[in-house]
mmCIF file of C-alpha atoms in Angstrom:
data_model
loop_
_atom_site.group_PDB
_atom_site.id
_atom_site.type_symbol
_atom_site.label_atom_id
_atom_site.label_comp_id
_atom_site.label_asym_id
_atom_site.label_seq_id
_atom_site.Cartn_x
_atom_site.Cartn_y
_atom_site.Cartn_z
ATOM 1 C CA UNK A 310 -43.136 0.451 5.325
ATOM 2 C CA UNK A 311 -42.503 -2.156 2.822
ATOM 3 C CA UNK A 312 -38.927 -3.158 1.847
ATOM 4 C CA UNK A 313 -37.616 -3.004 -1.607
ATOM 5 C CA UNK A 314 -39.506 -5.548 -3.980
ATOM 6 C CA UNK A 315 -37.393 -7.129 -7.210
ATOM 7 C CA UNK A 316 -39.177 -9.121 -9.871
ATOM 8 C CA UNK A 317 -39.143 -11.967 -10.023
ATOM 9 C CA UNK A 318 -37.004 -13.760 -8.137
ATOM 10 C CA UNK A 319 -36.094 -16.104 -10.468
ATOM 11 C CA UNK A 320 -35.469 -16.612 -14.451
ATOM 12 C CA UNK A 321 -33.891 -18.794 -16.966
ATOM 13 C CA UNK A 322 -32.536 -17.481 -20.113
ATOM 14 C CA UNK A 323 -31.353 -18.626 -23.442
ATOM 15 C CA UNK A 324 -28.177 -17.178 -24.719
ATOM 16 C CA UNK A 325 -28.947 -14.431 -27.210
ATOM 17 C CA UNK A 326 -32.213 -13.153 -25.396
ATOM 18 C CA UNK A 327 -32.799 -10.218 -23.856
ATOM 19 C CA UNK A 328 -34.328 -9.840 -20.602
ATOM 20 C CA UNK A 329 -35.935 -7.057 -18.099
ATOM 21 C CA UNK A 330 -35.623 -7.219 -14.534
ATOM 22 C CA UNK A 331 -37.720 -4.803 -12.019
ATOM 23 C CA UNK A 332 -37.286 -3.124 -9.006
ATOM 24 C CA UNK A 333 -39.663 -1.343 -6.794
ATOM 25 C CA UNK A 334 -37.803 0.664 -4.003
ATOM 26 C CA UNK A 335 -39.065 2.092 -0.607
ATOM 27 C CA UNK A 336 -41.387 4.496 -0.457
ATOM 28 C CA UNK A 337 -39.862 7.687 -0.470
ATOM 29 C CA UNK A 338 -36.538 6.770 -2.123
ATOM 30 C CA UNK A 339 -35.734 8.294 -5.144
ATOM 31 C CA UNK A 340 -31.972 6.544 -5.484
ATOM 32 C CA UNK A 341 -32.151 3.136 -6.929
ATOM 33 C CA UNK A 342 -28.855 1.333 -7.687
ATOM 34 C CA UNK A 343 -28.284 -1.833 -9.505
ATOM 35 C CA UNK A 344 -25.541 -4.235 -8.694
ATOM 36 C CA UNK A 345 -24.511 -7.431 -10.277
ATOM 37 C CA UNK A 346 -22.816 -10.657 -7.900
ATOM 38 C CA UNK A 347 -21.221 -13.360 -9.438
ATOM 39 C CA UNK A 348 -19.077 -16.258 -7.571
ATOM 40 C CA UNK A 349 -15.681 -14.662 -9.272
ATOM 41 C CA UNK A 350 -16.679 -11.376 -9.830
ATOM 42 C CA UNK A 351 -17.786 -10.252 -5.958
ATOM 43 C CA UNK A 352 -20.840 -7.481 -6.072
ATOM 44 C CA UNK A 353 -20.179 -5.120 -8.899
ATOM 45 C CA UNK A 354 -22.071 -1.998 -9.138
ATOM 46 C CA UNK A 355 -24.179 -1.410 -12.629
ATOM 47 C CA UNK A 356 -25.747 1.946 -12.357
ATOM 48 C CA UNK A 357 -27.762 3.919 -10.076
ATOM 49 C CA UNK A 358 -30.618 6.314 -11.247
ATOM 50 C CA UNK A 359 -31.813 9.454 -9.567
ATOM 51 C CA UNK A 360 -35.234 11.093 -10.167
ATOM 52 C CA UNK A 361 -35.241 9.035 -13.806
ATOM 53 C CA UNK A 362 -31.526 10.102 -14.318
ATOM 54 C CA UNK A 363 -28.840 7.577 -14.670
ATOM 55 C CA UNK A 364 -26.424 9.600 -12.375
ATOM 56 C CA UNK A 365 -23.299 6.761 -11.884
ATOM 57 C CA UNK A 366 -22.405 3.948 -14.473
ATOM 58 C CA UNK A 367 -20.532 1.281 -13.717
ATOM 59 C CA UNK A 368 -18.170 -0.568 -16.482
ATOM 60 C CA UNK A 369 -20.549 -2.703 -17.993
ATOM 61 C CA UNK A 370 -20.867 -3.221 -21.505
ATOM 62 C CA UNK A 371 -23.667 -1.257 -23.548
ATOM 63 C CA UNK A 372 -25.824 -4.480 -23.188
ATOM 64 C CA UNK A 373 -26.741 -3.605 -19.962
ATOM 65 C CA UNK A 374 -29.463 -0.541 -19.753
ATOM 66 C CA UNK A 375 -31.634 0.793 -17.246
ATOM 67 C CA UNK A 376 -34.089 3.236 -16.428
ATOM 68 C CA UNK A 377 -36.280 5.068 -13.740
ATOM 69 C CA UNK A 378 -39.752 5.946 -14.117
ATOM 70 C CA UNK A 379 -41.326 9.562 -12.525
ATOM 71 C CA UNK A 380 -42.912 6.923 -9.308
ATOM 72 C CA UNK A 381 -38.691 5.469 -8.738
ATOM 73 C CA UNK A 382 -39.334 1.887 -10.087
ATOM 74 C CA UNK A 383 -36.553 0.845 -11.672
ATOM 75 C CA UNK A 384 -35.785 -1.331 -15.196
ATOM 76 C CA UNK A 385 -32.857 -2.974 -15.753
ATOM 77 C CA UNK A 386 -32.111 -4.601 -18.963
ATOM 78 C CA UNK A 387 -29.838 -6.757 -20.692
ATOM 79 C CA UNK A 388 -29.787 -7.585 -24.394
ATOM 80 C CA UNK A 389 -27.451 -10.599 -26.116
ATOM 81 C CA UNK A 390 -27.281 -12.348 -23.253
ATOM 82 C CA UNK A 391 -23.603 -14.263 -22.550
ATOM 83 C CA UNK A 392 -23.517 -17.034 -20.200
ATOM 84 C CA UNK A 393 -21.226 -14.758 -18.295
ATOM 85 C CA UNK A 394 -24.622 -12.635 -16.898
ATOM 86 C CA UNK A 395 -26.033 -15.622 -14.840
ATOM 87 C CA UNK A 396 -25.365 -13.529 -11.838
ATOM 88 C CA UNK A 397 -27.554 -12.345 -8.727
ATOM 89 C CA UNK A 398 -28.626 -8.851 -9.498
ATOM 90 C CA UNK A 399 -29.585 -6.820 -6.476
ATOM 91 C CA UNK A 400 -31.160 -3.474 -6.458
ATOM 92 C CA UNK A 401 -31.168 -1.085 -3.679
ATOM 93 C CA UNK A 402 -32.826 2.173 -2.261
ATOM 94 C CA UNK A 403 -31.827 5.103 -0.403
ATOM 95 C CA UNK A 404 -32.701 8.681 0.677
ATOM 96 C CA UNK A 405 -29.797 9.658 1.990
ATOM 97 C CA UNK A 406 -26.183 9.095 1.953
ATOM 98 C CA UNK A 407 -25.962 7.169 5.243
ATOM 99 C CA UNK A 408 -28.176 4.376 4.057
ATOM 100 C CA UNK A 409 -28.516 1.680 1.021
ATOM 101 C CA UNK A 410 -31.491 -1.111 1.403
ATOM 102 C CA UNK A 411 -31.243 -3.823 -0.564
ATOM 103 C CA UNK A 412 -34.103 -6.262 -2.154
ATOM 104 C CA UNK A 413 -33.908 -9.763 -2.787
ATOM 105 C CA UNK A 414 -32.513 -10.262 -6.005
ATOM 106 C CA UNK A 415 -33.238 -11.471 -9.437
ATOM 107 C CA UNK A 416 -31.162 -14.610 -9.675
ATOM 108 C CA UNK A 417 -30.785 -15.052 -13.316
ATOM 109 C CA UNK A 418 -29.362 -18.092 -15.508
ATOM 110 C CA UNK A 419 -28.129 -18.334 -18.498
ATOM 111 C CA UNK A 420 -27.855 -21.514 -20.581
ATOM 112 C CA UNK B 1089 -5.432 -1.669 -5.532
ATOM 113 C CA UNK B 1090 -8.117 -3.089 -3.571
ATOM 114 C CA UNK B 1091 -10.315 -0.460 -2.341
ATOM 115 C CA UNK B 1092 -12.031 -2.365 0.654
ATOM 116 C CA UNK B 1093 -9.976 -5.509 1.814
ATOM 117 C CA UNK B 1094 -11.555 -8.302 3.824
ATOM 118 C CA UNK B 1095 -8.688 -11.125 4.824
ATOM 119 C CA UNK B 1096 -10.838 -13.268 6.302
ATOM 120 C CA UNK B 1097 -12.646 -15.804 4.070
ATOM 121 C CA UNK B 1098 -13.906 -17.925 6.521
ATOM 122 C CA UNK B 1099 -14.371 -17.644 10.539
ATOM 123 C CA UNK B 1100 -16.413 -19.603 13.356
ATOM 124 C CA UNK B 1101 -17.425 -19.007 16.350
ATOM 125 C CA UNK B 1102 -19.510 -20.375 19.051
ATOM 126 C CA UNK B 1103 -23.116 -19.152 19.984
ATOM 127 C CA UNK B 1104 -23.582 -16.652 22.529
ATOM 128 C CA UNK B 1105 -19.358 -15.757 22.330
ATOM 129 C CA UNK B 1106 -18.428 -12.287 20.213
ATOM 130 C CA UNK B 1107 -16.609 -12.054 17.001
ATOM 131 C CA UNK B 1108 -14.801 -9.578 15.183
ATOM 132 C CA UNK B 1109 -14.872 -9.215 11.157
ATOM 133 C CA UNK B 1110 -12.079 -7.238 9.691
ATOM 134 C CA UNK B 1111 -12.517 -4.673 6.875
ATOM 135 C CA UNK B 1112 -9.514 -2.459 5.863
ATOM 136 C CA UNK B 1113 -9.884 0.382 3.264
ATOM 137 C CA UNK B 1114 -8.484 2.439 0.961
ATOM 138 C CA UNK B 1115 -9.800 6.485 0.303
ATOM 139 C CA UNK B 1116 -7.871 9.552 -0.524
ATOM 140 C CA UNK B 1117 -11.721 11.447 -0.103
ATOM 141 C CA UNK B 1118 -12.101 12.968 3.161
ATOM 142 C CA UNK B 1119 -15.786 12.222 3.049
ATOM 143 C CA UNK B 1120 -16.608 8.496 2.906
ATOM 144 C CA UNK B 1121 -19.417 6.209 4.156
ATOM 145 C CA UNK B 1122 -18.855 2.377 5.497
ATOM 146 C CA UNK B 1123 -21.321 -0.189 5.218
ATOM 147 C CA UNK B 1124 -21.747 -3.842 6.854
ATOM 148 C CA UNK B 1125 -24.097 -6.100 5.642
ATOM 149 C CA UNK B 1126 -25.608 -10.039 6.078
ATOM 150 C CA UNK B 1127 -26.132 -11.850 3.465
ATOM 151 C CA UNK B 1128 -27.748 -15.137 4.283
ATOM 152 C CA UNK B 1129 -27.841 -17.877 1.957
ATOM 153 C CA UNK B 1130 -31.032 -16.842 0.384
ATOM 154 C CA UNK B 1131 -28.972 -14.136 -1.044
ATOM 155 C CA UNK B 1132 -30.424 -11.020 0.480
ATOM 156 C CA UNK B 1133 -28.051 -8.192 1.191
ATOM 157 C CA UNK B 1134 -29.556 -7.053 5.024
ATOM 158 C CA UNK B 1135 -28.117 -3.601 5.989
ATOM 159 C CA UNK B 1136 -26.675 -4.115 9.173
ATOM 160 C CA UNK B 1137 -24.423 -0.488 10.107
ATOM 161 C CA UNK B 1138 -23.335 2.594 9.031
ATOM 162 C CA UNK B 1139 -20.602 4.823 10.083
ATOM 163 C CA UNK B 1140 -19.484 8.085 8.219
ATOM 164 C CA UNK B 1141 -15.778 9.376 8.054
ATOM 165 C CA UNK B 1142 -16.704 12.378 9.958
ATOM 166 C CA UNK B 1143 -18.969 10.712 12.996
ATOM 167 C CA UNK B 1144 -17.259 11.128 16.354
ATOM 168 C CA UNK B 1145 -18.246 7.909 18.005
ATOM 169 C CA UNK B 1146 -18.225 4.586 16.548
ATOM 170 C CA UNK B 1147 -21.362 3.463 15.527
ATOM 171 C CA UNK B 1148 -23.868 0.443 17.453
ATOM 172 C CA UNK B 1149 -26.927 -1.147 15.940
ATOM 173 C CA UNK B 1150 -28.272 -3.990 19.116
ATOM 174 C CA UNK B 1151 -25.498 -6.933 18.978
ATOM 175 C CA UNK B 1152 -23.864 -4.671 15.985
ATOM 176 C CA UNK B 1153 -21.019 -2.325 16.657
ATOM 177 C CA UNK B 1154 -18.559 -1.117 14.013
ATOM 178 C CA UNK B 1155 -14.954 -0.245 15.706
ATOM 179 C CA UNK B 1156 -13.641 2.435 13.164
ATOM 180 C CA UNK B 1157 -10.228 3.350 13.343
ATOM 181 C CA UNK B 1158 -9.812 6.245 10.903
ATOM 182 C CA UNK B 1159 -6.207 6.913 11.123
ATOM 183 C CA UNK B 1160 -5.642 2.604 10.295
ATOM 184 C CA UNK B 1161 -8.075 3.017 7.982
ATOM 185 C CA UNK B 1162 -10.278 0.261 9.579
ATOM 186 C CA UNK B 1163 -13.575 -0.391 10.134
ATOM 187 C CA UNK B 1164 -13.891 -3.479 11.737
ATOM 188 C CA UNK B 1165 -17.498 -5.281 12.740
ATOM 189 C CA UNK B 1166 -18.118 -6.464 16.210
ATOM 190 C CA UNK B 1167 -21.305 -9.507 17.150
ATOM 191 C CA UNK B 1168 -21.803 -9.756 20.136
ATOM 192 C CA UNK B 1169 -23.195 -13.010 22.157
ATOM 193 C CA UNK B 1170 -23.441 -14.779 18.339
ATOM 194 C CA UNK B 1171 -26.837 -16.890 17.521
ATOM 195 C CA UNK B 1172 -27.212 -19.717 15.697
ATOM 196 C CA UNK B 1173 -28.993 -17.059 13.295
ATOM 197 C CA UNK B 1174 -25.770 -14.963 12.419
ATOM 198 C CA UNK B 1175 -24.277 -17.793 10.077
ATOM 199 C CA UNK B 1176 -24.021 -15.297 6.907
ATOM 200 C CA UNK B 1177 -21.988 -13.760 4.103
ATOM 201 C CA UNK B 1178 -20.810 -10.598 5.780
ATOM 202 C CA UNK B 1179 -20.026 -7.728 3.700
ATOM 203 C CA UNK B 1180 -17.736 -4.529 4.121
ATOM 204 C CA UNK B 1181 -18.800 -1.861 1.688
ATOM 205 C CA UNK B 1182 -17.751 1.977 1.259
ATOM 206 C CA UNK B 1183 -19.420 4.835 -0.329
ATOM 207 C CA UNK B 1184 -16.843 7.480 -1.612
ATOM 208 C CA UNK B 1185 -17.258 11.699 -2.149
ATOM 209 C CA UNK B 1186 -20.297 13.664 -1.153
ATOM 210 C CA UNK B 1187 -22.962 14.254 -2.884
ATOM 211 C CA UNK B 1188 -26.090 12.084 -3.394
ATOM 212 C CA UNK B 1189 -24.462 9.083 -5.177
ATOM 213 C CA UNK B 1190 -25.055 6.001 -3.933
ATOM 214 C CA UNK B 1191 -21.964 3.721 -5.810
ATOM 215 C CA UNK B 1192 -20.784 1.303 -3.172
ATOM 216 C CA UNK B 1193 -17.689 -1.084 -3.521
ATOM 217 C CA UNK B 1194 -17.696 -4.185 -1.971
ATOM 218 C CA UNK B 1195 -14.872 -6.384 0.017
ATOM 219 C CA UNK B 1196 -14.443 -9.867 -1.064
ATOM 220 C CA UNK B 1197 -16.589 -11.123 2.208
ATOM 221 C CA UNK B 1198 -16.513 -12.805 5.310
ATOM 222 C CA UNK B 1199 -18.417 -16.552 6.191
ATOM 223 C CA UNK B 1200 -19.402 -16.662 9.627
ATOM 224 C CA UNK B 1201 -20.558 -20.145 11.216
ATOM 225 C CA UNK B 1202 -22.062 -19.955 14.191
ATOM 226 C CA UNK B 1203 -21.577 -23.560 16.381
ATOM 227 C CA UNK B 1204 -23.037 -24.854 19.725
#
């Protein structure tokens, strides 16, 4: 079974852009939750959708969006972008409550 | 306060010898998860454990063993015989309530370096 897939892996940003990260969990999951890791910030958690409902926010500004289409991909999305958002942004899958698989990451700069 | 509490920034030990990462927390549910996991430097979280608030024995996963101490509120990870390959971010996390929601906080973190 393949793991979770995030794309891409990589991007550069300028301030005041918007961008759209993506997240393909495991087959079968229908949870997908979005957190955010920063050097003085730790892992923060963003959102998590459930069968294309947001069902947990974390406090994030309004800049940051998501969504969850009817086959679980997940969009996250962040307009007017500071150079506080260069972060590592991780998604992660479950189907239950005793698990949480993460992907790889987005690791996003902004300059 | 913080909700999950890791005091050690920084450990080492030496390959094939068996370390202990410490994670405290903080709940008033009565239903809780606790997570470990790796992160290695290429900055993938790797889900190493589980144990829920209401399983009997502690849980094991191969070199992986979580001793959880419920009434200290601790949930501390266990490597055995350490490899070169466990140098890593490690990461205490806990899922609160019931439910199907999948929020996690995270501890602070642990670096382990493995030596010869």
């Amino acid at each position: 079974k393949a793991g979770v897939t995030q794309t891409p892996r990589y991007l550069i940003k300028t301030r005041g852009q918007q961008v759209t990260l993506s997240c393909s969990p495991i087959s079968g999951h229908r949870s997908v939750s979005w957190y955010q890791q920063t050097p003085g910030q730790g892992l923060q958690f963003l959102f998590e959708y459930f069968s294309e409902t947001q069902r947990n926010k974390g406090n994030f500004p309004g800049r940051f969006s998501g969504r969850q289409f009817s086959n679980s991909r997940s969009e996250m999305n962040v307009s007017t972008l500071e150079l506080g958002d260069s972060a590592l942004y991780l998604c992660a899958s479950s189907s239950g409550l005793r698990e949480q698989y993460f992907g790889p990451g987005t690791r996003l700069t902004v300059t | 306060a913080q909700k999950i509490t890791q005091t050690q920034p920084g450990m080492f030990v030496q390959e094939k010898e068996a370390v202990t990462l410490d994670c405290t927390y903080d709940t008033s549910d009565q239903s809780y998860g606790l997570f470990w996991y790796k992160q290695p430097s290429s900055g993938e979280m790797i889900f190493l454990i589980y144990q829920g608030s209401y399983d009997e024995q502690n849980a094991t996963e191969g070199r992986y063993s979580l001793n959880f101490q419920k009434a200290r509120k601790s949930a501390n990870l266990v490597i055995s015989a350490s490899q070169l390959g466990d140098s890593a971010m490690y990461f205490c996390a806990m899922r609160e309530g019931t439910g199907t929601a999948s929020k996690l906080t995270f501890g602070t973190g642990t670096r382990l370096q493995v030596t010869l």
